[in-house]
Each structure stands twice: as structure tokens, then as C-alpha cells.
Coordinates of C-alpha atoms in Angstrom, one line a residue:
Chain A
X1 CA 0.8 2.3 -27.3
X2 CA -1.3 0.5 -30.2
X3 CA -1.9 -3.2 -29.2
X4 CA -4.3 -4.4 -32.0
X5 CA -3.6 -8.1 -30.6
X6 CA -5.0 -6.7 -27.3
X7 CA -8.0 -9.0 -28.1
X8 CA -6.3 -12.0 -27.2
X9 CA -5.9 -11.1 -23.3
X10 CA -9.4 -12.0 -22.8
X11 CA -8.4 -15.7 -23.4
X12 CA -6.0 -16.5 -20.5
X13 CA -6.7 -19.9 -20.7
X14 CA -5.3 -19.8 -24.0
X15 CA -2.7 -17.8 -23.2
X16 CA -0.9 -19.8 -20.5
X17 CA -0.8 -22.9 -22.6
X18 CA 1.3 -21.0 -24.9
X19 CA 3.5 -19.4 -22.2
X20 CA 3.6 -23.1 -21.2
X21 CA 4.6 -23.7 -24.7
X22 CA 6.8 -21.1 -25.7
X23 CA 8.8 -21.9 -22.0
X24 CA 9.4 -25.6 -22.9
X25 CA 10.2 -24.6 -26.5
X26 CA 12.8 -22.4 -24.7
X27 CA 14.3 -24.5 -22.5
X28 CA 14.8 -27.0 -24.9
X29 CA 16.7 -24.8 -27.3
X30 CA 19.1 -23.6 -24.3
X31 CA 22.0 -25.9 -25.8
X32 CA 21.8 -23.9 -29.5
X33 CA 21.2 -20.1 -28.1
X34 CA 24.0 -21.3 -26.2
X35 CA 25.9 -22.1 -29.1
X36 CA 24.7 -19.3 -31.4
X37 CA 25.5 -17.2 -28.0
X38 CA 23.0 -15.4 -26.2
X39 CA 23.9 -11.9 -27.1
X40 CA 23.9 -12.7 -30.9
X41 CA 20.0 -14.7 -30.2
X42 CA 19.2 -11.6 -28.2
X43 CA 19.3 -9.3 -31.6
X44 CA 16.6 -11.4 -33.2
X45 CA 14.8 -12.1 -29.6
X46 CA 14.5 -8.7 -28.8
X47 CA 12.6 -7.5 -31.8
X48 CA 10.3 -10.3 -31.7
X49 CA 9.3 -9.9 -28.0
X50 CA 8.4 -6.6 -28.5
X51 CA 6.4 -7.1 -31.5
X52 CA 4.4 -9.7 -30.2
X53 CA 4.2 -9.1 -26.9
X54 CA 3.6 -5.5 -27.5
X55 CA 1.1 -6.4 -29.6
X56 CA -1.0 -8.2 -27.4
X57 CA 0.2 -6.7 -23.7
X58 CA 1.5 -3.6 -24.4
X59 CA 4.7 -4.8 -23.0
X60 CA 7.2 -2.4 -21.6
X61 CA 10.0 -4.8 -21.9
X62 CA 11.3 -4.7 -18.4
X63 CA 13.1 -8.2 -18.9
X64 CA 11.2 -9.6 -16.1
X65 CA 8.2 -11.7 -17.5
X66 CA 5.6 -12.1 -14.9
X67 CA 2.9 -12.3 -17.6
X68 CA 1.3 -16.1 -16.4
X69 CA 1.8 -15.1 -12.4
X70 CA 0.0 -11.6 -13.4
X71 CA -3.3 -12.6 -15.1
X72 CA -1.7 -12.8 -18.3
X73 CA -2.0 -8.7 -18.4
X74 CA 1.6 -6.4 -18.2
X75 CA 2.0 -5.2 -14.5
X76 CA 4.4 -2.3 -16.2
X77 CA 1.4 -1.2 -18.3
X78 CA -0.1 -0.1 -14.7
X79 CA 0.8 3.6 -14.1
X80 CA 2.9 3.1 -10.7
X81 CA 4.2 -0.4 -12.2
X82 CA 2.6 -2.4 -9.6
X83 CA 3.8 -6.3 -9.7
X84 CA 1.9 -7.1 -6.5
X85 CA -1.3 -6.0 -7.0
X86 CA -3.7 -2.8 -7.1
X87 CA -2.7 0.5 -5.1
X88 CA -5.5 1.2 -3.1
X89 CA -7.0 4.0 -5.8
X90 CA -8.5 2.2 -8.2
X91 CA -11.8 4.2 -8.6
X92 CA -15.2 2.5 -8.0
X93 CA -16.1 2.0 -11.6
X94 CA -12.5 -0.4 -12.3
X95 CA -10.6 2.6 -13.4
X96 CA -7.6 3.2 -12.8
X97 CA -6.4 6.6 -10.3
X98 CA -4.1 7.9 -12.8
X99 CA -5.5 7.5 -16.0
X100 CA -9.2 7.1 -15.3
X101 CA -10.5 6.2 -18.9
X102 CA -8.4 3.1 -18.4
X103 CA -9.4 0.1 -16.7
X104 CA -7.3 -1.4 -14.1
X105 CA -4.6 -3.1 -14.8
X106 CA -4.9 -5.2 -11.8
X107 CA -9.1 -5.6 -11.8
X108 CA -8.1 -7.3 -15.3
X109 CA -5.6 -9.7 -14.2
X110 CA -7.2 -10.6 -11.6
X111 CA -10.4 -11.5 -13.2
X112 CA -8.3 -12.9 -15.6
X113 CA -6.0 -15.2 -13.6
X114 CA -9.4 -16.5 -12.3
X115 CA -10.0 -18.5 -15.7
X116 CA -6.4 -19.7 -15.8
X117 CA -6.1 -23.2 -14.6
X118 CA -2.5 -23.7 -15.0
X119 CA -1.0 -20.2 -13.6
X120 CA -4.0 -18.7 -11.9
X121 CA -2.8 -19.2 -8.1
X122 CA 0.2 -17.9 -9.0
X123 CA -0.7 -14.2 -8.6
X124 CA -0.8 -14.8 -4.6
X125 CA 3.1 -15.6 -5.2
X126 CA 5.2 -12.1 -4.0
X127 CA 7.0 -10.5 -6.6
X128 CA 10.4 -8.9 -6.1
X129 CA 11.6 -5.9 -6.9
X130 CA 13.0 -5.5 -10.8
X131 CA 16.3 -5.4 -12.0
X132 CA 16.2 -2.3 -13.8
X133 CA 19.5 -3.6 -15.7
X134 CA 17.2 -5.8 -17.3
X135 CA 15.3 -3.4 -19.2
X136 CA 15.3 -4.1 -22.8
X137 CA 17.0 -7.5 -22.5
X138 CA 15.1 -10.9 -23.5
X139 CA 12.9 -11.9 -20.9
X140 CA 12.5 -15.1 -22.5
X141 CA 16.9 -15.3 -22.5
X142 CA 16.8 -14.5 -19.2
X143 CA 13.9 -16.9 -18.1
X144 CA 16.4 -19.5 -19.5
X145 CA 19.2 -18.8 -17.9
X146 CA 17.9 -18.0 -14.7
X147 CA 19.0 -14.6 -14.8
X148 CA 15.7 -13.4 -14.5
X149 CA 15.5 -14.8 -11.1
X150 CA 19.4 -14.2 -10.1
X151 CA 19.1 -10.3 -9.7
X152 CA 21.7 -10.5 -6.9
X153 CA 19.7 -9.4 -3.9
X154 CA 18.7 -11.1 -0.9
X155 CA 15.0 -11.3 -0.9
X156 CA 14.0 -14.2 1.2
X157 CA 13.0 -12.8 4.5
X158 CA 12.8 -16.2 6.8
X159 CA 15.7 -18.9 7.5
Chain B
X1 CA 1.3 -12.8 17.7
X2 CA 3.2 -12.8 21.1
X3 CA 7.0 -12.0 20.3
X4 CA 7.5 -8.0 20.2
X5 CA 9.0 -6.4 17.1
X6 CA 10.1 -3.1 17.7
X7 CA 8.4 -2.4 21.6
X8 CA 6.9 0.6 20.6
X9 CA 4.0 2.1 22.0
X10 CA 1.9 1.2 19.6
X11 CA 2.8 -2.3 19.4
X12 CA 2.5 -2.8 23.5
X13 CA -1.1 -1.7 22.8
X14 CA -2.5 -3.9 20.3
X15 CA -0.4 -6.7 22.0
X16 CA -2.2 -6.1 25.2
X17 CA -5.0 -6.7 23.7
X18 CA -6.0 -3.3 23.9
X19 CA -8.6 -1.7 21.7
X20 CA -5.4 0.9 20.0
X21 CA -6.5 4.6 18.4
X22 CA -4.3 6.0 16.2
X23 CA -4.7 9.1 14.4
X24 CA -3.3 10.9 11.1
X25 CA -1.4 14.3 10.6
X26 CA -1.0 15.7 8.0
X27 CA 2.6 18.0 7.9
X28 CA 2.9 21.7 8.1
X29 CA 3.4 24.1 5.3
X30 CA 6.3 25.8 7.3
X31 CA 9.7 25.4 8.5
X32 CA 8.5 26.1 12.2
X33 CA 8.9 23.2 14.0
X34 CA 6.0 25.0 16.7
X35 CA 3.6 24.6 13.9
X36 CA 4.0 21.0 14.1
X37 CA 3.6 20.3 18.0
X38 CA 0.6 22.7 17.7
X39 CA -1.1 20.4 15.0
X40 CA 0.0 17.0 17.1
X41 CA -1.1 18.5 20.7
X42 CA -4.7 17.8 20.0
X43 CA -4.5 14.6 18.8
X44 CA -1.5 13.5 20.9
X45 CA -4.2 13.3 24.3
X46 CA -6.7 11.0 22.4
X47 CA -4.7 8.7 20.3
X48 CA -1.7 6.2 21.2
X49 CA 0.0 7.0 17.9
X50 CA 0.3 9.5 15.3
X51 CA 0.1 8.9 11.7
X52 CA 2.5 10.9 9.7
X53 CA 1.8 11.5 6.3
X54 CA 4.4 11.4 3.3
X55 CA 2.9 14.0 1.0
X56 CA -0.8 12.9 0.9
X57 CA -2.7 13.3 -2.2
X58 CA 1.0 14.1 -3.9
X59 CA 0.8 17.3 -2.7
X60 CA 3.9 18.4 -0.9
X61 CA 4.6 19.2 3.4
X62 CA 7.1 19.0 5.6
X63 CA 8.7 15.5 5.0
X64 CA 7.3 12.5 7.1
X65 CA 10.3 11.6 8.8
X66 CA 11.4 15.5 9.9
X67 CA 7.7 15.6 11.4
X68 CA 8.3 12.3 12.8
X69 CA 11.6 12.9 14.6
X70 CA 10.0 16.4 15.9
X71 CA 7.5 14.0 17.2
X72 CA 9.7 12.0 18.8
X73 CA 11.5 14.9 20.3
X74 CA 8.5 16.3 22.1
X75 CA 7.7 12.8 24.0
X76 CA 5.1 12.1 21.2
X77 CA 4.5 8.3 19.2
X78 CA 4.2 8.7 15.5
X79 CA 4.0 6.1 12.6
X80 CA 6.4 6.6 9.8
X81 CA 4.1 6.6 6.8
X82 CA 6.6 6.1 3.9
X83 CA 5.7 6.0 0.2
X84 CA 7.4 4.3 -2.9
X85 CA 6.4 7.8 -5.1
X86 CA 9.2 9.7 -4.8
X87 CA 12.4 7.6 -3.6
X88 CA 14.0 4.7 -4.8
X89 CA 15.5 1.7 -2.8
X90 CA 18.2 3.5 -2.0
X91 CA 16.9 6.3 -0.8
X92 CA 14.3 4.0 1.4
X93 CA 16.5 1.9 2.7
X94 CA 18.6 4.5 4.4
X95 CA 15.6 6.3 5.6
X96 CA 14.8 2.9 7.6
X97 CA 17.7 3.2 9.3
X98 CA 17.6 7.0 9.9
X99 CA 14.0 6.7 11.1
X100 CA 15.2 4.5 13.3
X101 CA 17.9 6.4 14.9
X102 CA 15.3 9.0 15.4
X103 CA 14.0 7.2 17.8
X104 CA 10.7 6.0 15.1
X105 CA 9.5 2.7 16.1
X106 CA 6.4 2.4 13.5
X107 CA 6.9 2.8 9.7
X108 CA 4.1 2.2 7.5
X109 CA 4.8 0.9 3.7
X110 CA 2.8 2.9 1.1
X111 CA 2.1 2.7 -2.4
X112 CA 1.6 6.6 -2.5
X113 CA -0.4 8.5 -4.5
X114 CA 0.1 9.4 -8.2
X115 CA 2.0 12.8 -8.6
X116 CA -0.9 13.7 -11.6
X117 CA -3.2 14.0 -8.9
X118 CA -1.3 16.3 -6.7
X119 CA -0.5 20.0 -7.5
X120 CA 2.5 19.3 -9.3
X121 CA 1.8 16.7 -12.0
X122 CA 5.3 17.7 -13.6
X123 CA 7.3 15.7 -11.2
X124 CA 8.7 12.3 -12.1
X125 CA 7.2 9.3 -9.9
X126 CA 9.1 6.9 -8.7
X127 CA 7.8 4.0 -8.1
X128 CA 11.2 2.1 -8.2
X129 CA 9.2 -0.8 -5.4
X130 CA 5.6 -1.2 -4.4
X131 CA 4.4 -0.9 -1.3
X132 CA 4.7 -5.1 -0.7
X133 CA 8.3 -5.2 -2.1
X134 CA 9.4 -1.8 0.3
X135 CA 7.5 -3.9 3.5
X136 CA 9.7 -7.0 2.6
X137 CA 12.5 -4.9 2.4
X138 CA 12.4 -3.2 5.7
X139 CA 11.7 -7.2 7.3
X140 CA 14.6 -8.0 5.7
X141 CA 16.5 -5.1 7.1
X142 CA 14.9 -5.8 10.4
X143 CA 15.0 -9.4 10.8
X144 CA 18.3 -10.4 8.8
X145 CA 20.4 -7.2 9.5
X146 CA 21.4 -6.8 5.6
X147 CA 20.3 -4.6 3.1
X148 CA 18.9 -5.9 0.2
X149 CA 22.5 -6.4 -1.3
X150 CA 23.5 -8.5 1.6
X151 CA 25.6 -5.8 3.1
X152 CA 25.5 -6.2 7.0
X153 CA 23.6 -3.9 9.4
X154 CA 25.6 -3.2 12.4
X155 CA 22.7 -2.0 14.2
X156 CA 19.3 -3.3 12.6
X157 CA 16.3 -1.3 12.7
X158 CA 13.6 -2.0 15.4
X159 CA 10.8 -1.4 13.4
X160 CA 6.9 -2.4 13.9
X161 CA 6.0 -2.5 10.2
X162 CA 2.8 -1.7 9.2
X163 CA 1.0 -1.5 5.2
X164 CA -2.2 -0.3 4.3
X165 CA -5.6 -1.8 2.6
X166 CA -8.5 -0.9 0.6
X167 CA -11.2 -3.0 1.1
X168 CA -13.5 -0.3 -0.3
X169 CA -12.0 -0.5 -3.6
X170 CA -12.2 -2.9 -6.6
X171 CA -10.5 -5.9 -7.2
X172 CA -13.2 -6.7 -4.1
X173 CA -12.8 -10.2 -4.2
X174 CA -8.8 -9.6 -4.3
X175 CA -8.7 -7.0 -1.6
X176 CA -8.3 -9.9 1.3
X177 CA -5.7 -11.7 -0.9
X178 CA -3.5 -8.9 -1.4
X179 CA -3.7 -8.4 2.4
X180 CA -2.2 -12.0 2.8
X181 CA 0.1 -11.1 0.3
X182 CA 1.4 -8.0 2.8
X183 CA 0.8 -9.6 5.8
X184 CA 3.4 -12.8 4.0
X185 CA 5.5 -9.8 3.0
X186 CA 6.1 -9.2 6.8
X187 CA 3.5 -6.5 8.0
X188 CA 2.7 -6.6 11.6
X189 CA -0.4 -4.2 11.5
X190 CA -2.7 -2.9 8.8
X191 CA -4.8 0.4 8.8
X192 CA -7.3 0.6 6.2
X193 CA -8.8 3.4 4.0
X194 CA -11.8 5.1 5.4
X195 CA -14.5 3.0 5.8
X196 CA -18.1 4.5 4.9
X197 CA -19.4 1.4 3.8
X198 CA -19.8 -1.2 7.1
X199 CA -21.3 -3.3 5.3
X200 CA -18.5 -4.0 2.5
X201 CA -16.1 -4.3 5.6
X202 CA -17.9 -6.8 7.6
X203 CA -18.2 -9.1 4.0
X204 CA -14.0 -8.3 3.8
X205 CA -13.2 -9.2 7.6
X206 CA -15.2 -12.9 7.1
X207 CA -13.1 -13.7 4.5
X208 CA -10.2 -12.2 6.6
X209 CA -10.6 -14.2 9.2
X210 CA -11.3 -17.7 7.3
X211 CA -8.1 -17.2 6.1
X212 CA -6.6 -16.6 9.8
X213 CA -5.3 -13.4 9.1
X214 CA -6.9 -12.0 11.9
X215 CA -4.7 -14.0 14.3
X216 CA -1.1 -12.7 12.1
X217 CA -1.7 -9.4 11.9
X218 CA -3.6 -5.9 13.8
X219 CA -5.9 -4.4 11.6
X220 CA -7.2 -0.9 12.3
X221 CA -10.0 0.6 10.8
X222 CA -9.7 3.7 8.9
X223 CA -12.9 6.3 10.1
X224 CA -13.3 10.2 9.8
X225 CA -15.8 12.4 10.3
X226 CA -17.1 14.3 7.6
X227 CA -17.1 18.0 7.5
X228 CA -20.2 19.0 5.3
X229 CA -22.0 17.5 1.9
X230 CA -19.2 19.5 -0.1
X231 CA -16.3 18.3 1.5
X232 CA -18.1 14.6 1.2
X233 CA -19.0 15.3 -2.6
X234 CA -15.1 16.4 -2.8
X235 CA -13.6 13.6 -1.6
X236 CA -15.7 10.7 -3.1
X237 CA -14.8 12.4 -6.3
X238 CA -10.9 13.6 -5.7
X239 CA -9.5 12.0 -2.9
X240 CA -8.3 8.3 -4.7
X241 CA -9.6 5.6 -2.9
X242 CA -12.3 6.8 -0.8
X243 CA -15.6 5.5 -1.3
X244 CA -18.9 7.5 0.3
X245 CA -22.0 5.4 -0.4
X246 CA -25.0 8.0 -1.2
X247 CA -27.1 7.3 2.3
X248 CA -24.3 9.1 4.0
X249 CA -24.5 12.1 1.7
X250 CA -28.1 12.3 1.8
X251 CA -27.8 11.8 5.7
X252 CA -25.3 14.7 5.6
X253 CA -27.9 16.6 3.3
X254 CA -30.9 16.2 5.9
X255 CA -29.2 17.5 8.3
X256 CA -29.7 21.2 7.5
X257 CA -27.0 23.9 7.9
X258 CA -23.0 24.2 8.0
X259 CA -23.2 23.4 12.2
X260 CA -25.7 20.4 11.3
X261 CA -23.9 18.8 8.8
X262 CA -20.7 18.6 10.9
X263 CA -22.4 17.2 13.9
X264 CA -23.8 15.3 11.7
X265 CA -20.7 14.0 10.1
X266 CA -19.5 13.4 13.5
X267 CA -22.7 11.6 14.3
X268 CA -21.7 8.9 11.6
X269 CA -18.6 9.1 12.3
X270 CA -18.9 7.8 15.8
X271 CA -21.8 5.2 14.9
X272 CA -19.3 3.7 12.1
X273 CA -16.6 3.2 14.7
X274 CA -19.3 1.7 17.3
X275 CA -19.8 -0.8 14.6
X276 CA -16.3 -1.6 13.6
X277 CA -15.4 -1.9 17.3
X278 CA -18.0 -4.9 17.5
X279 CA -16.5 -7.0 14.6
X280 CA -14.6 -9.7 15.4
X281 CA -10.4 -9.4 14.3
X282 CA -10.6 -5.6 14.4
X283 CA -7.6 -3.9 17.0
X284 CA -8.2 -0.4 16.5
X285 CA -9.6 2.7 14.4
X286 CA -7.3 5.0 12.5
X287 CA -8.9 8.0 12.4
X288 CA -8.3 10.7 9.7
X289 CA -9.6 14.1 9.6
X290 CA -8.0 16.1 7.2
X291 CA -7.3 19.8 8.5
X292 CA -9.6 19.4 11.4
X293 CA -7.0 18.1 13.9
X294 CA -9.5 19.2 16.8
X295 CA -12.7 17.1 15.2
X296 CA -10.4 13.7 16.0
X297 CA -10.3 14.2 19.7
X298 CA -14.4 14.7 19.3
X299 CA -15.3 11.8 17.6
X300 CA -12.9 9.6 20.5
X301 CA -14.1 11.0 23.4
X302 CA -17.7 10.6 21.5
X303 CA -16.9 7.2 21.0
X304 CA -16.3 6.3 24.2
X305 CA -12.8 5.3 23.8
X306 CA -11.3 7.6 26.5
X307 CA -9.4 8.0 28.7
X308 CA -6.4 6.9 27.1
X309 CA -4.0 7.3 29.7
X310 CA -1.3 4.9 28.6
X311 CA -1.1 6.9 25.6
X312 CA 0.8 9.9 24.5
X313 CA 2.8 11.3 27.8
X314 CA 1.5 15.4 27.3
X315 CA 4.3 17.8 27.3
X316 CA 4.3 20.6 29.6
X317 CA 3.8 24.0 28.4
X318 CA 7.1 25.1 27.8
X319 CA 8.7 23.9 24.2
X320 CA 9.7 20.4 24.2
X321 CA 13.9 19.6 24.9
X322 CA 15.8 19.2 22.2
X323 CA 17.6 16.3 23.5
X324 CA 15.9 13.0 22.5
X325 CA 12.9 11.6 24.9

């Protein structure tokens, strides 16, 4: 995938305050997707996620943004679409088992989420596992409306 | 770290307090059950559980859980190890329960290798959880007797769950968080990746125990003796994972021929677990020897770590019963 923003990864610090941005912005225009009806906001939502976001993270649209918990660098652009951290092959040099002329996802966003004041501690926070219905959706509709977290499975393991 | 899980073998060991041995095997290429109590009889005599491996390196055996429940059958302890590569939740979740009926009391949640570097890079990987989410998952199971829709277990699966870790392996500075991360996620033992480097694991284990995760979880070290140079040049460059610092290969090197370099290997071997043994929050050594079953009960007994008679109960000659031990 070509990501000429790529570039912009390696300010995180940056980076979150716009997530942090871009979420309130959101959140705050809840009441008119609402209106204009989320479906109808997905068709110009869609496009525009993928653009930007696959212009700076190679996103894979999976619906699920974990972006600020995961160094600010796509966990679906790691081969075995680890959300909780490296496998236990990343080679010696910070490549990555699978394809070793890339770096590892997971040595990046961890050294990444290191200069991220906001989010940083966030990537000790457990993932769960996708929704694969989700794939292709907004993830900044579904961060919204909650649906994003809703994915209709018991995860919590205490109580 | 008081309140059993499961009561398996394994987990009354490193509960006693016991300094626990566990071994890996890897699966036959054959549909002979023989084969497989043949490869586990040597180890079975040194070890207090077997490690079963779910296609290592992504190249395909007989499945984990058939080895384990052959295991099981002839009086043996295994460990489950079960992969997110090739099945998705579905599939996982009712080989819990199925290893479980078997009679297998230890499953250990892997990642898995990638299928590119296994001999049949045409498959389609999985990967549906990771190895965090699947050990979750089978708490879940375990502890609130649904699945992950909520559906109710009748019968919930007394599991001892373990995961794995890599302190050998960059992130470095991550390597001890992501083992909170698993131990939070609900495992109740870790084995490690081979450890060459005794150095880089004594620097991981501080920073394990400042963050108490010493006293929340078993950790077993993964050792293995090395065969010759070649086989150590082979898998610090194939085998994902494994890091060989140079000193051991040039060790290996000095020691002259084929029969030198394998006592040799088993030399180090030996002195590494000495070492680990000494460290303060370690429970155990996992020792892997790939194809060289009979090197395993070597390096123990070298060790000093027999007799482990509260171990494996040794089948008699004739083939095990088929009716459940």
C-alpha cells in the first residue's frame, strides 16, 4: 500500500492531539450525523477515512480504531494483525518475521507511544478481539455510537 | 498464587513450590499412535509435563490435541500448546472444551508462527485472535462458564492456562509489559523462548519482579541444547524468535568435531539452566530439543534436577489401555 503521509507517524505527539480533536469534533456532531443518518454520513465517511488514514497508517479499515492506544501505528498493518502487542518473532534487527524488510509494527508503536503524553499508557490496556462485521464501516461512526465497543461478546473476565 | 486452577500435575508442582521441568514434543509424521508414545517415553521419565506442539515453525504434524489426548491415554501429562494460525474463535473455543474432556489439564495460548515460514506458504493464516485475546477467552470460558457469546457452559473447562514470552526479542523494553498484559489476560504460567542470552534474561526478570509479576504468575525458562555450529547457525537464522549470541557459536566452534560440539552444546546447555535456576522468580526450565527427544533426559539428569519421581507415572511395557487414565 502507498502511504506518502507515512511521514507523519513519526510525530505521535502530534498525532494524538488530533485524534483528541477529530474525537471531540465527533462527538459533538452526533446530533446532525444523527439527523443526516448514519448510513447516509457513512458514504462520505468512509471514503475519507481511507484516504487519510490510509495515507498516513496504511489503514486496513477494520472499523475498530485503536490508533492512539497502539502508538499511533495500524496493528492490522502487522502481518498476523496483532492488537496486543509483538508475536514473539520479531527478528533481532526490529524486523518483522513475516516480511523481514519491514520494520515491526509493534517495535514502532511502542517507541512511538513512548512520546505520547496523552495516549501513551494506553497500549498496556487489553484489546479485544474484532468484530469482523465491522470491516469497512466508519470507525469514527462507530467510536460515536459506541458500536465500536458494543460487539456483543462478554469479554470482562472478573466480577 | 494459592487457589488451584485446573489440579493438574503441573500446576501441583509449581504450587508446591517445586522447581517444575517440562519438556517439548514435537508430533509425529504418522498416523501410528506407537510413534507418538515412543517419541514421549524418553521425556516422560525426566519431565513433569509434556509440551505439545501445534505445527511448529508452520510446518504441519499430527495435531496438538490428538497427540495430547494419546498422551493422556497412556498415563502421560501434556500441555496443550494451541495457536491462533490456523483456527478461528470458533474453532478454539470448542477445542477448550474438547481438550478438556480429554482429560488435558494445561493449554498454552500461542500466537503461532507465520504459514510463509513453514513448508506451505500457500495456506491462509488465520489469525482471527492473538495469543492475549485466545488466553482471555479460555479464562472466560473457565472462570464464568460462557463462551464468549454468553452462551452457558454446563460443564466449564478446568484448564491451567499458560502463554508464552520472548524476552530475547525486540520491543526489549516492552517484552515485560506485554507479559503483564498476558498475565492480566488470565495466564497462570509462562514458558519463554530459549534463552542463550543470561544476561538479557536476568535484566528482563528485575523488571519482572518490580512489577510483582513474579508473585502472579510461574515462569519457566525456555533452554535446549544445541546440536552442532550448523544446527546453531540454522536456527539463529530460521527458527523466528531464537536469538544465539556469537560466544556460544564460537564456543560450539572450539570444540572440535560432530561428538564435541554436541557435548558441547549440552555443556551450555546445562550451565544456562544452573544459572536460570539461581534467579530469583524463576519456577522451572522448558526444555526444547527439536528431533533429539533422547538429548532432553541428558541435559536433566546433567542438571541435576533428577529424580523426578512425582512426575510422569511410566507405563509398563505392554501398549497403554485405551480406556482413559
Amino acid at each position: 500500500m502507498i502511504r506518502p503521509l507515512a511521514f507523519l507517524q513519526n510525530h505521535p505527539h502530534c498525532l494524538e492531539r488530533v485524534y483528541r480533536f477529530t474525537l471531540a469534533v465527533f462527538r459533538r456532531a452526533r446530533p446532525l450525523l444523527a439527523r443526516v443518518g448514519y448510513d447516509r454520513a457513512a458514504r462520505v465517511l468512509v471514503p475519507v477515512e481511507r484516504l487519510t488514514k490510509g495515507a498516513i497508517f496504511g489503514c486496513q479499515m477494520c472499523g475498530q480504531c485503536t490508533l492512539h492506544a497502539t502508538g499511533m501505528t495500524c496493528p492490522m498493518t502487522c502481518p498476523k494483525n496483532l492488537r496486543n502487542g509483538p508475536c514473539g518473532g520479531v527478528r533481532a534487527n526490529g524486523h518483522c518475521e513475516v516480511i523481514p524488510e519491514m520494520p515491526c509494527v509493534w517495535v514502532q508503536a511502542y517507541e512511538r507511544s513512548r512520546h505520547m503524553p496523552l495516549y501513551g499508557h494506553e497500549i498496556l490496556l487489553i484489546q479485544p478481539p474484532l468484530d469482523r462485521r465491522l470491516a469497512d464501516t466508519s470507525a469514527w461512526i462507530n467510536a460515536i455510537t459506541g458500536r465500536a465497543e458494543d460487539t456483543g461478546i462478554v469479554w470482562n473476565a472478573d466480577d | 498464587m494459592t487457589e488451584m486452577r485446573a489440579g493438574s500435575r503441573l500446576e501441583r508442582v509449581l504450587r508446591s513450590g517445586r522447581f517444575a521441568v517440562t519438556a517439548e514434543l514435537n508430533p509425529v509424521d504418522s498416523a501410528d499412535p506407537e510413534a507418538v508414545y515412543e517419541r514421549a517415553l524418553v521425556l516422560a521419565e525426566v519431565c513433569d509435563a509434556i509440551n505439545v506442539t501445534d505445527a511448529a515453525g508452520a510446518y504441519v504434524h499430527m495435531s496438538s490435541i490428538a497427540t495430547c489426548a494419546l498422551l493422556v491415554r497412556a498415563g502421560y501429562e501434556p500441555v496443550l500448546q494451541m495457536t491462533c494460525r490456523d483456527r478461528n474463535r470458533i474453532a478454539l473455543q470448542g477445542d477448550l472444551l474438547g481438550a478438556a474432556a480429554l482429560g488435558i489439564r494445561n493449554v498454552l495460548c500461542l500466537t503461532g508462527d507465520d504459514v510463509t515460514v513453514g513448508d506451505q506458504p500457500q495456506a491462509k493464516r488465520v489469525f482471527d485472535l492473538d495469543s492475549i485475546q485466545l488466553l482471555r477467552m479460555a479464562r472466560i470460558m473457565r472462570d464464568k462458564g460462557v463462551f464468549l457469546s454468553g452462551r452457558p457452559l454446563e460443564v466449564r473447562p478446568r484448564l491451567f492456562l499458560g502463554a508464552a514470552s520472548n524476552p530475547f526479542a525486540p520491543p526489549f523494553d516492552f517484552r515485560p509489559l506485554r507479559l503483564a498484559k498476558k498475565v492480566d489476560a488470565g495466564a497462570d504460567f509462562i514458558q519463554t523462548q530459549l534463552c542463550f542470552d543470561v544476561e538479557r534474561f536476568r535484566r528482563f526478570m528485575a523488571q519482572v519482579r518490580d512489577m510483582g509479576l513474579h508473585e502472579r504468575v510461574f515462569i519457566l525458562v525456555g533452554v535446549g541444547p544445541l546440536r552442532s555450529v550448523k544446527s546453531a547457525e540454522y536456527m539463529r537464522t530460521r527458527v523466528p524468535g531464537v536469538y544465539i549470541p556469537d560466544e556460544i557459536v564460537e564456543r560450539l566452534r572450539k570444540a572440535g568435531g560432530p561428538k564435541q560440539q554436541r557435548e558441547e552444546g549440552k555443556r551450555i546447555c546445562v550451565e544456562i539452566i544452573q544459572q536460570v535456576k539461581e534467579i530469583p522468580g524463576v519456577a522451572g526450565v522448558h526444555v526444547m530439543a527439536f528431533r533429539q527427544e533422547h538429548l532432553v533426559a541428558e541435559v536433566v539428569e546433567e542438571a541435576g534436577l533428577l529424580p523426578r519421581r512425582h512426575a510422569q507415572q511410566t507405563p509398563g511395557a505392554s501398549p497403554p489401555s485405551p480406556s482413559p487414565a
